[in-house]
mmCIF file of C-alpha atoms in Angstrom:
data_model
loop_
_atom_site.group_PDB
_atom_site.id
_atom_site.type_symbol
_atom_site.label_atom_id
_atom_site.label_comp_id
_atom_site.label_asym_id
_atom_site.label_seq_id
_atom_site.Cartn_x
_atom_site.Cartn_y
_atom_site.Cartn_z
ATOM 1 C CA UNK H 1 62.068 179.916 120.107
ATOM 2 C CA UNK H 2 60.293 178.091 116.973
ATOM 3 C CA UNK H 3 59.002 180.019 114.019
ATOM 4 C CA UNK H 4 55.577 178.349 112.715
ATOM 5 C CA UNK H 5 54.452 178.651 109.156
ATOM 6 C CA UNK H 6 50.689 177.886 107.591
ATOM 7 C CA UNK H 7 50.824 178.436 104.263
ATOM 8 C CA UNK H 8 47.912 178.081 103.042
ATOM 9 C CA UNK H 9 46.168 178.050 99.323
ATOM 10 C CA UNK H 10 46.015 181.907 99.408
ATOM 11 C CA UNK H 11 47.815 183.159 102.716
ATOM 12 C CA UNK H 12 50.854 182.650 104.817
ATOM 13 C CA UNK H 13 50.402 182.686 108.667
ATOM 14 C CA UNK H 14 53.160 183.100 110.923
ATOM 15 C CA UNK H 15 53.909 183.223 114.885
ATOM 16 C CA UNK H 16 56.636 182.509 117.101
ATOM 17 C CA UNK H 17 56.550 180.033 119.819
ATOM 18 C CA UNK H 18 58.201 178.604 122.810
ATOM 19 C CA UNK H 19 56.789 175.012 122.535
ATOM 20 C CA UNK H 20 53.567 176.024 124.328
ATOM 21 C CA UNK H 21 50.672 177.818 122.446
ATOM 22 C CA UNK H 22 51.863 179.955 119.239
ATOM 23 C CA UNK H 23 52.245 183.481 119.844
ATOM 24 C CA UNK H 24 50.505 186.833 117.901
ATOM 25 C CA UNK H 25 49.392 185.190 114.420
ATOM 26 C CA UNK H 26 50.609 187.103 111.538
ATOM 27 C CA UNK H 27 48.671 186.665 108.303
ATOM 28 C CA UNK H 28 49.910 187.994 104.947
ATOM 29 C CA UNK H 29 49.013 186.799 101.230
ATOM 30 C CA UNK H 30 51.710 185.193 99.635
ATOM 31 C CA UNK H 31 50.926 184.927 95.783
ATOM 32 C CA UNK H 32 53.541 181.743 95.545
ATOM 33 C CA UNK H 33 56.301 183.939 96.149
ATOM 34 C CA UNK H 34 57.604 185.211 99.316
ATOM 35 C CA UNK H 35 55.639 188.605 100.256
ATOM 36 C CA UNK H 36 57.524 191.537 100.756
ATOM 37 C CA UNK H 37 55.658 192.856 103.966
ATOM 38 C CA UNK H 38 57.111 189.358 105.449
ATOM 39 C CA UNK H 39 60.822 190.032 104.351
ATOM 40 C CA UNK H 40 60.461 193.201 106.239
ATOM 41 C CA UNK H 41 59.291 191.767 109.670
ATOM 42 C CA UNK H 42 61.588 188.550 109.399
ATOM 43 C CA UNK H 43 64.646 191.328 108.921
ATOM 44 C CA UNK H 44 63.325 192.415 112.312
ATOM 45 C CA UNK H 45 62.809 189.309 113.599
ATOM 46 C CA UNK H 46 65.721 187.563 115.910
ATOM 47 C CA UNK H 47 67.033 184.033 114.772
ATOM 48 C CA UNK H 48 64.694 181.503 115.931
ATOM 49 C CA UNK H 49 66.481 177.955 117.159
ATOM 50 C CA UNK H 50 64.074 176.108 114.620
ATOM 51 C CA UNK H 51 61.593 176.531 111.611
ATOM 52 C CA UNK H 52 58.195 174.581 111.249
ATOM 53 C CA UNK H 53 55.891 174.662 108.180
ATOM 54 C CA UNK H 54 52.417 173.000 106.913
ATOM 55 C CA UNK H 55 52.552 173.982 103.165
ATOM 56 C CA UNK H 56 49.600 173.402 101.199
ATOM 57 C CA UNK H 57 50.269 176.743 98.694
ATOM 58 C CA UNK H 58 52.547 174.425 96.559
ATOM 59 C CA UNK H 59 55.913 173.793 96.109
ATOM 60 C CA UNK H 60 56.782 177.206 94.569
ATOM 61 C CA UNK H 61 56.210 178.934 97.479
ATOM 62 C CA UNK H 62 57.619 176.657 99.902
ATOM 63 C CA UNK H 63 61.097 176.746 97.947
ATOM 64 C CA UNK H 64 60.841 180.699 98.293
ATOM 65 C CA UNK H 65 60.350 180.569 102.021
ATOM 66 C CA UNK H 66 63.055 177.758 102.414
ATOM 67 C CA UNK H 67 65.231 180.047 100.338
ATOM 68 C CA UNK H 68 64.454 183.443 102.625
ATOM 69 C CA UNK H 69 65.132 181.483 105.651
ATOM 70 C CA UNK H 70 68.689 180.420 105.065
ATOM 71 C CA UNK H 71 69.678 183.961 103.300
ATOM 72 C CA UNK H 72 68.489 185.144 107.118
ATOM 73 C CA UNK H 73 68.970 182.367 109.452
ATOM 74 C CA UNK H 74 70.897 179.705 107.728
ATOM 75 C CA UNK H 75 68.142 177.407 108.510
ATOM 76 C CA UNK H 76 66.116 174.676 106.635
ATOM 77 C CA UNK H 77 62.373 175.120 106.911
ATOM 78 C CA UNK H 78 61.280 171.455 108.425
ATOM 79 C CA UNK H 79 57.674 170.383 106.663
ATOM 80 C CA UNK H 80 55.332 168.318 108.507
ATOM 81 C CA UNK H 81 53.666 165.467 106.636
ATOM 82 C CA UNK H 82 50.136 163.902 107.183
ATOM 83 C CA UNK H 83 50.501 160.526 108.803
ATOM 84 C CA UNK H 84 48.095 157.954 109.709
ATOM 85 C CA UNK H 85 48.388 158.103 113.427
ATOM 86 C CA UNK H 86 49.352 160.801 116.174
ATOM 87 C CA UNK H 87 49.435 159.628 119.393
ATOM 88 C CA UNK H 88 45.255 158.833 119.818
ATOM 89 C CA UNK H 89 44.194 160.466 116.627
ATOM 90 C CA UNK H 90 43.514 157.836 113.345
ATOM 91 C CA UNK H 91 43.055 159.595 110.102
ATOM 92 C CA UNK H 92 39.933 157.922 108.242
ATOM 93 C CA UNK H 93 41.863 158.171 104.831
ATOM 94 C CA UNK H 94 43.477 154.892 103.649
ATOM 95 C CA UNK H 95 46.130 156.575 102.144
ATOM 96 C CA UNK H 96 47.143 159.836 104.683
ATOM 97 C CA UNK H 97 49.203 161.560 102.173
ATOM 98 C CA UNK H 98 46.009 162.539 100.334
ATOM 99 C CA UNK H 99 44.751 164.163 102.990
ATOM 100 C CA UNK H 100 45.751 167.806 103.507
ATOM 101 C CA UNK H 101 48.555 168.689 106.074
ATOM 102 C CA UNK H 102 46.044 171.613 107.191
ATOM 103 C CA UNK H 103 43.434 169.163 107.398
ATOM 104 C CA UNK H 104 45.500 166.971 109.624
ATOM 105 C CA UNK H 105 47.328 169.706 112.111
ATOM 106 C CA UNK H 106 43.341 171.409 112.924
ATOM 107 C CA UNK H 107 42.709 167.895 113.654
ATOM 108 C CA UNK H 108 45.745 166.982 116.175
ATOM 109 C CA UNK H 109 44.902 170.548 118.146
ATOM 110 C CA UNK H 110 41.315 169.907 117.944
ATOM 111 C CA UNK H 111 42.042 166.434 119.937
ATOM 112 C CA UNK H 112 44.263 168.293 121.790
ATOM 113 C CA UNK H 113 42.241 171.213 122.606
ATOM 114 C CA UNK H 114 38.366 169.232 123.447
ATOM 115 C CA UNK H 115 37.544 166.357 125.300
ATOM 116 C CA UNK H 116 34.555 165.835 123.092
ATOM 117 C CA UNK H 117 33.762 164.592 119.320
ATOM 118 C CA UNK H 118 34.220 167.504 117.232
ATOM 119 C CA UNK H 119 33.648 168.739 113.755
ATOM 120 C CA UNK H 120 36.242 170.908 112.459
ATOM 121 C CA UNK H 121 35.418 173.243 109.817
ATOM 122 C CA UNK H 122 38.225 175.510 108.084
ATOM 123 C CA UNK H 123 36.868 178.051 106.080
ATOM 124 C CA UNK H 124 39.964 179.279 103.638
ATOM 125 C CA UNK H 125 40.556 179.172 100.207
ATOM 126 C CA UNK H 126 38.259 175.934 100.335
ATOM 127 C CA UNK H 127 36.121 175.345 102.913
ATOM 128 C CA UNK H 128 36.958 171.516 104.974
ATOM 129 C CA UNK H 129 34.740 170.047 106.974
ATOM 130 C CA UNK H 130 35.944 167.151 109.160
ATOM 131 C CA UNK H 131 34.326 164.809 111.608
ATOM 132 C CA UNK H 132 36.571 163.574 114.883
ATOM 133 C CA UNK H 133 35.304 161.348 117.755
ATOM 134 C CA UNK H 134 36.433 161.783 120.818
ATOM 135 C CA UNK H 135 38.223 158.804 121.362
ATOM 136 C CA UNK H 136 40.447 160.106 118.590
ATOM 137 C CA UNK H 137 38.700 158.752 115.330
ATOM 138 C CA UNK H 138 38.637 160.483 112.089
ATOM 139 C CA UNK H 139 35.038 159.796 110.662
ATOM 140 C CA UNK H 140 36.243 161.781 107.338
ATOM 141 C CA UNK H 141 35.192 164.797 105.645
ATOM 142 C CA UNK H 142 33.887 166.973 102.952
ATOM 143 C CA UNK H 143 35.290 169.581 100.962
ATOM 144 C CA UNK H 144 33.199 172.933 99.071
ATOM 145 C CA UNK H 145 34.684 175.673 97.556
ATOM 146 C CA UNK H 146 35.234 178.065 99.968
ATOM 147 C CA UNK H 147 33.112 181.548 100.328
ATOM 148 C CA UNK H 148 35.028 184.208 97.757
ATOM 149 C CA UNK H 149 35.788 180.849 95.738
ATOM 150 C CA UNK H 150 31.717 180.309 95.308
ATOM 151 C CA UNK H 151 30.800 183.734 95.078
ATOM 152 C CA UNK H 152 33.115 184.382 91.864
ATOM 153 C CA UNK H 153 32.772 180.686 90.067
ATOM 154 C CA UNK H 154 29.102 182.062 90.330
ATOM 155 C CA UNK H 155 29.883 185.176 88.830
ATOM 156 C CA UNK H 156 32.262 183.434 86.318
ATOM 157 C CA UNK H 157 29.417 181.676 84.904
ATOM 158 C CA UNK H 158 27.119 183.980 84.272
ATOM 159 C CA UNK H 159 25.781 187.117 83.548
ATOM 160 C CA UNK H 160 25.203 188.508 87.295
ATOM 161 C CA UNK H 161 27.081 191.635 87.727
ATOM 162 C CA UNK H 162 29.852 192.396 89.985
ATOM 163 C CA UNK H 163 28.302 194.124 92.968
ATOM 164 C CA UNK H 164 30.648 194.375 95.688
ATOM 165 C CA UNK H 165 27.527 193.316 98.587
ATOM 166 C CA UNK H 166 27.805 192.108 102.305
ATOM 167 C CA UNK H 167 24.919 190.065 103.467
ATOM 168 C CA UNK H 168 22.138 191.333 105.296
ATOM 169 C CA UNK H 169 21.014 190.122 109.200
ATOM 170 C CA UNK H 170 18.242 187.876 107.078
ATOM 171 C CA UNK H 171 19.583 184.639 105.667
ATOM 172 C CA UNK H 172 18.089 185.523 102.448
ATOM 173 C CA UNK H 173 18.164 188.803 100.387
ATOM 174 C CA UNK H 174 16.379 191.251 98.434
ATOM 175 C CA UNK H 175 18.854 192.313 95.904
ATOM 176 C CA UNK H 176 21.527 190.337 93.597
ATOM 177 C CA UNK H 177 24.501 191.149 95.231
ATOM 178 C CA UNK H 178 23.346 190.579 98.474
ATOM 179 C CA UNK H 179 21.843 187.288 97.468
ATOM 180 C CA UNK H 180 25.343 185.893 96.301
ATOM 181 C CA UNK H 181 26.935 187.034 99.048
ATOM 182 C CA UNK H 182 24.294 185.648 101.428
ATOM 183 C CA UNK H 183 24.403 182.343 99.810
ATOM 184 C CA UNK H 184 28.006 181.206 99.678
ATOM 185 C CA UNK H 185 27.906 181.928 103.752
ATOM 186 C CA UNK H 186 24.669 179.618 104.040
ATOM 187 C CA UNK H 187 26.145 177.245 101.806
ATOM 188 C CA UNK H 188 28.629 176.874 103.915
ATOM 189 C CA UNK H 189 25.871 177.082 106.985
ATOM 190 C CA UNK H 190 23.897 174.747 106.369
ATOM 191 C CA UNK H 191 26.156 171.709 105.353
ATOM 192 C CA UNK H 192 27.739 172.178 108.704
ATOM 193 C CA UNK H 193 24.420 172.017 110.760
ATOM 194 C CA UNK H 194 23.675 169.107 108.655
ATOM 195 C CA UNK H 195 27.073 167.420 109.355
ATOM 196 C CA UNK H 196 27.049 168.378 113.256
ATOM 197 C CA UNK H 197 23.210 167.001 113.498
ATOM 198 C CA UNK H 198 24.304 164.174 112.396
ATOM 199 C CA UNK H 199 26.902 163.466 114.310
ATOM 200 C CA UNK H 200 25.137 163.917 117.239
ATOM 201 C CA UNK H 201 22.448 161.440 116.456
ATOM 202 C CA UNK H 202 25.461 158.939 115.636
ATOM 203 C CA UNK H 203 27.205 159.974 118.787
ATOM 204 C CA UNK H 204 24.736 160.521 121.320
ATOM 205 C CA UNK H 205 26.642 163.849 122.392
ATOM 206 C CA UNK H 206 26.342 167.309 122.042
ATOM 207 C CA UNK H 207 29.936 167.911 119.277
ATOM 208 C CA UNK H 208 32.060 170.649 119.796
ATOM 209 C CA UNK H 209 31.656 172.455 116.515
ATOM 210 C CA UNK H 210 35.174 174.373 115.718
ATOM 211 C CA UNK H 211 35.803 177.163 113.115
ATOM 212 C CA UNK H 212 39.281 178.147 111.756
ATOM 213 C CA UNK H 213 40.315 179.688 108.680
ATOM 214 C CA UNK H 214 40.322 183.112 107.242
ATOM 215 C CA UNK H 215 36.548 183.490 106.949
ATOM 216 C CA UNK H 216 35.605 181.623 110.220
ATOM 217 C CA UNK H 217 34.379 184.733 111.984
ATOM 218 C CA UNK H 218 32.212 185.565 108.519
ATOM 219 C CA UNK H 219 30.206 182.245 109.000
ATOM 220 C CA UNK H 220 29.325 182.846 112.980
ATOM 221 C CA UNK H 221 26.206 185.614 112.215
ATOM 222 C CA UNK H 222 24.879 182.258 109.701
ATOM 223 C CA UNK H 223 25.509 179.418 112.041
ATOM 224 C CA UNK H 224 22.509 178.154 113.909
ATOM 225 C CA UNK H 225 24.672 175.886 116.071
ATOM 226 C CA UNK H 226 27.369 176.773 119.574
ATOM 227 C CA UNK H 227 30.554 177.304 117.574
ATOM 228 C CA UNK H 228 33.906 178.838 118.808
ATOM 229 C CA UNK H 229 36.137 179.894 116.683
ATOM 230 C CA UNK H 230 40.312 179.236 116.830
ATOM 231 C CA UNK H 231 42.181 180.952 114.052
ATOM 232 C CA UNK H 232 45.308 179.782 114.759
ATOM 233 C CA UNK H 233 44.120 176.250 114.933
ATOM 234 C CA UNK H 234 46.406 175.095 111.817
ATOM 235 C CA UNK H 235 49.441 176.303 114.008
ATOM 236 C CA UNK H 236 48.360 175.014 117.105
ATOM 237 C CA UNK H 237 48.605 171.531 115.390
ATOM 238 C CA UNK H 238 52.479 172.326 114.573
ATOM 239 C CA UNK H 239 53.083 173.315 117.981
ATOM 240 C CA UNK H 240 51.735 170.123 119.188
ATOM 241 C CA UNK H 241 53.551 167.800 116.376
ATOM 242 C CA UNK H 242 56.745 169.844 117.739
ATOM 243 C CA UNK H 243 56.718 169.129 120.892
ATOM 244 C CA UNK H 244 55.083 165.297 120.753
ATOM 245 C CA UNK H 245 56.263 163.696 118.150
ATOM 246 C CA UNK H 246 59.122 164.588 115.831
ATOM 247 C CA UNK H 247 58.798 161.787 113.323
ATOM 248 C CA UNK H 248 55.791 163.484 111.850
ATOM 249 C CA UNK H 249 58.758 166.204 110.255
ATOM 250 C CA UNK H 250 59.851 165.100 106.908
#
């Protein structure tokens, strides 16, 4: 049994798998430290053969995890690393450590998961949006703050109070607080049915348009294109790397 780890910018998910599809997804915030609500299920937990992280929270919090996991198991977390090719896939960036580990795993499961060109969007801590072929190619990507990063750098930079607000079933609003709230979501919206229009005119096809991330299931009441969403998409990827291709562990 493997123990898979997406930290992210903001939170830690966690499942356990057998080298097929990762099990219940655990989600907890980790605040670049290890969170104490984990410690308690990982005492519970029974000593997995091997331990598999993406880490893009830093290196603060990855050195508290690898230190929690040999107090419990005597085992060294293994971190995957972007690389420029997995079996069909072909990252667009020139140099594949600059592109996010996250980025790179939704990608590999994405390939894995649909036959046909895809854009991937994660909507976390940022919000990713990535274009893949189905032949494998990257196209590339774009990156926006993601929706509780826009709503308070908005709010940072002015004088608009803080309403706590939930948008409305109209894309637009009638009240402050509703209108930020409404916005960051269309933002977000509307640069993905821009992106996925175009890459059906380029491709000819109808994309699969995929949603992971924290706020994924936020964004499906704005979207005005077919979109499933796969939360666990980030460990999907390290289930796949597992299994295929162990060279892609540093």
């Amino acid at each position: 049994m493997m123990l898979l780890l997406d930290i992210g910018n903001t939170n830690l998910r966690w499942a356990l798998s057998d080298g097929g599809s990762p099990g219940e997804v655990r989600i907890v915030r980790h605040g670049a430290a290890v969170p104490l609500d984990l410690l308690a299920d990982w005492e519970r937990l029974e000593a997995p053969g091997r331990i598999v992280a993406s880490n893009v929270g830093g290196p603060a919090v990855a050195a508290a995890i690898s230190r929690a996991t040999r107090a419990y198991w005597g085992l060294d977390v293994e971190f995957v690393q972007t690389r420029a090719h997995f079996g069909a896939l072909r990252i667009a960036y020139p140099e594949p450590e600059r592109f996010g580990v996250d980025r790179w795993l939704a990608l590999v499961a994405a390939h894995r998961l649909v036959p046909e060109t895809a854009l991937v969007v994660d909507a976390g801590t940022a919000a990713t949006f990535d274009l893949l072929l189905a032949d494998g190619r990257h196209l590339g990507g774009l990156i926006l703050p993601g929706v509780e990063m826009m709503r308070a750098s908005l709010l940072a930079g002015t004088l608009i109070p803080r309403i706590a607000s939930e948008p409305t079933d109209e894309p637009w609003a009638a009240d402050t607080g509703p209108a930020v709230a409404a916005g960051s979501l269309q933002a977000i919206a509307a640069l993905t049915t821009r992106l996925y229009d175009r890459l059906e005119r380029q491709t000819q096809t109808s994309p699969a348009l995929i949603l992971t991330g924290g706020d994924a299931e936020r964004l499906i009441p704005a979207m005005d294109r077919p979109a499933r969403v796969m939360p666990d998409l980030v460990l999907r990827g390290l289930s796949e790397v597992v299994s295929g291709d162990a060279p892609a562990i540093g």
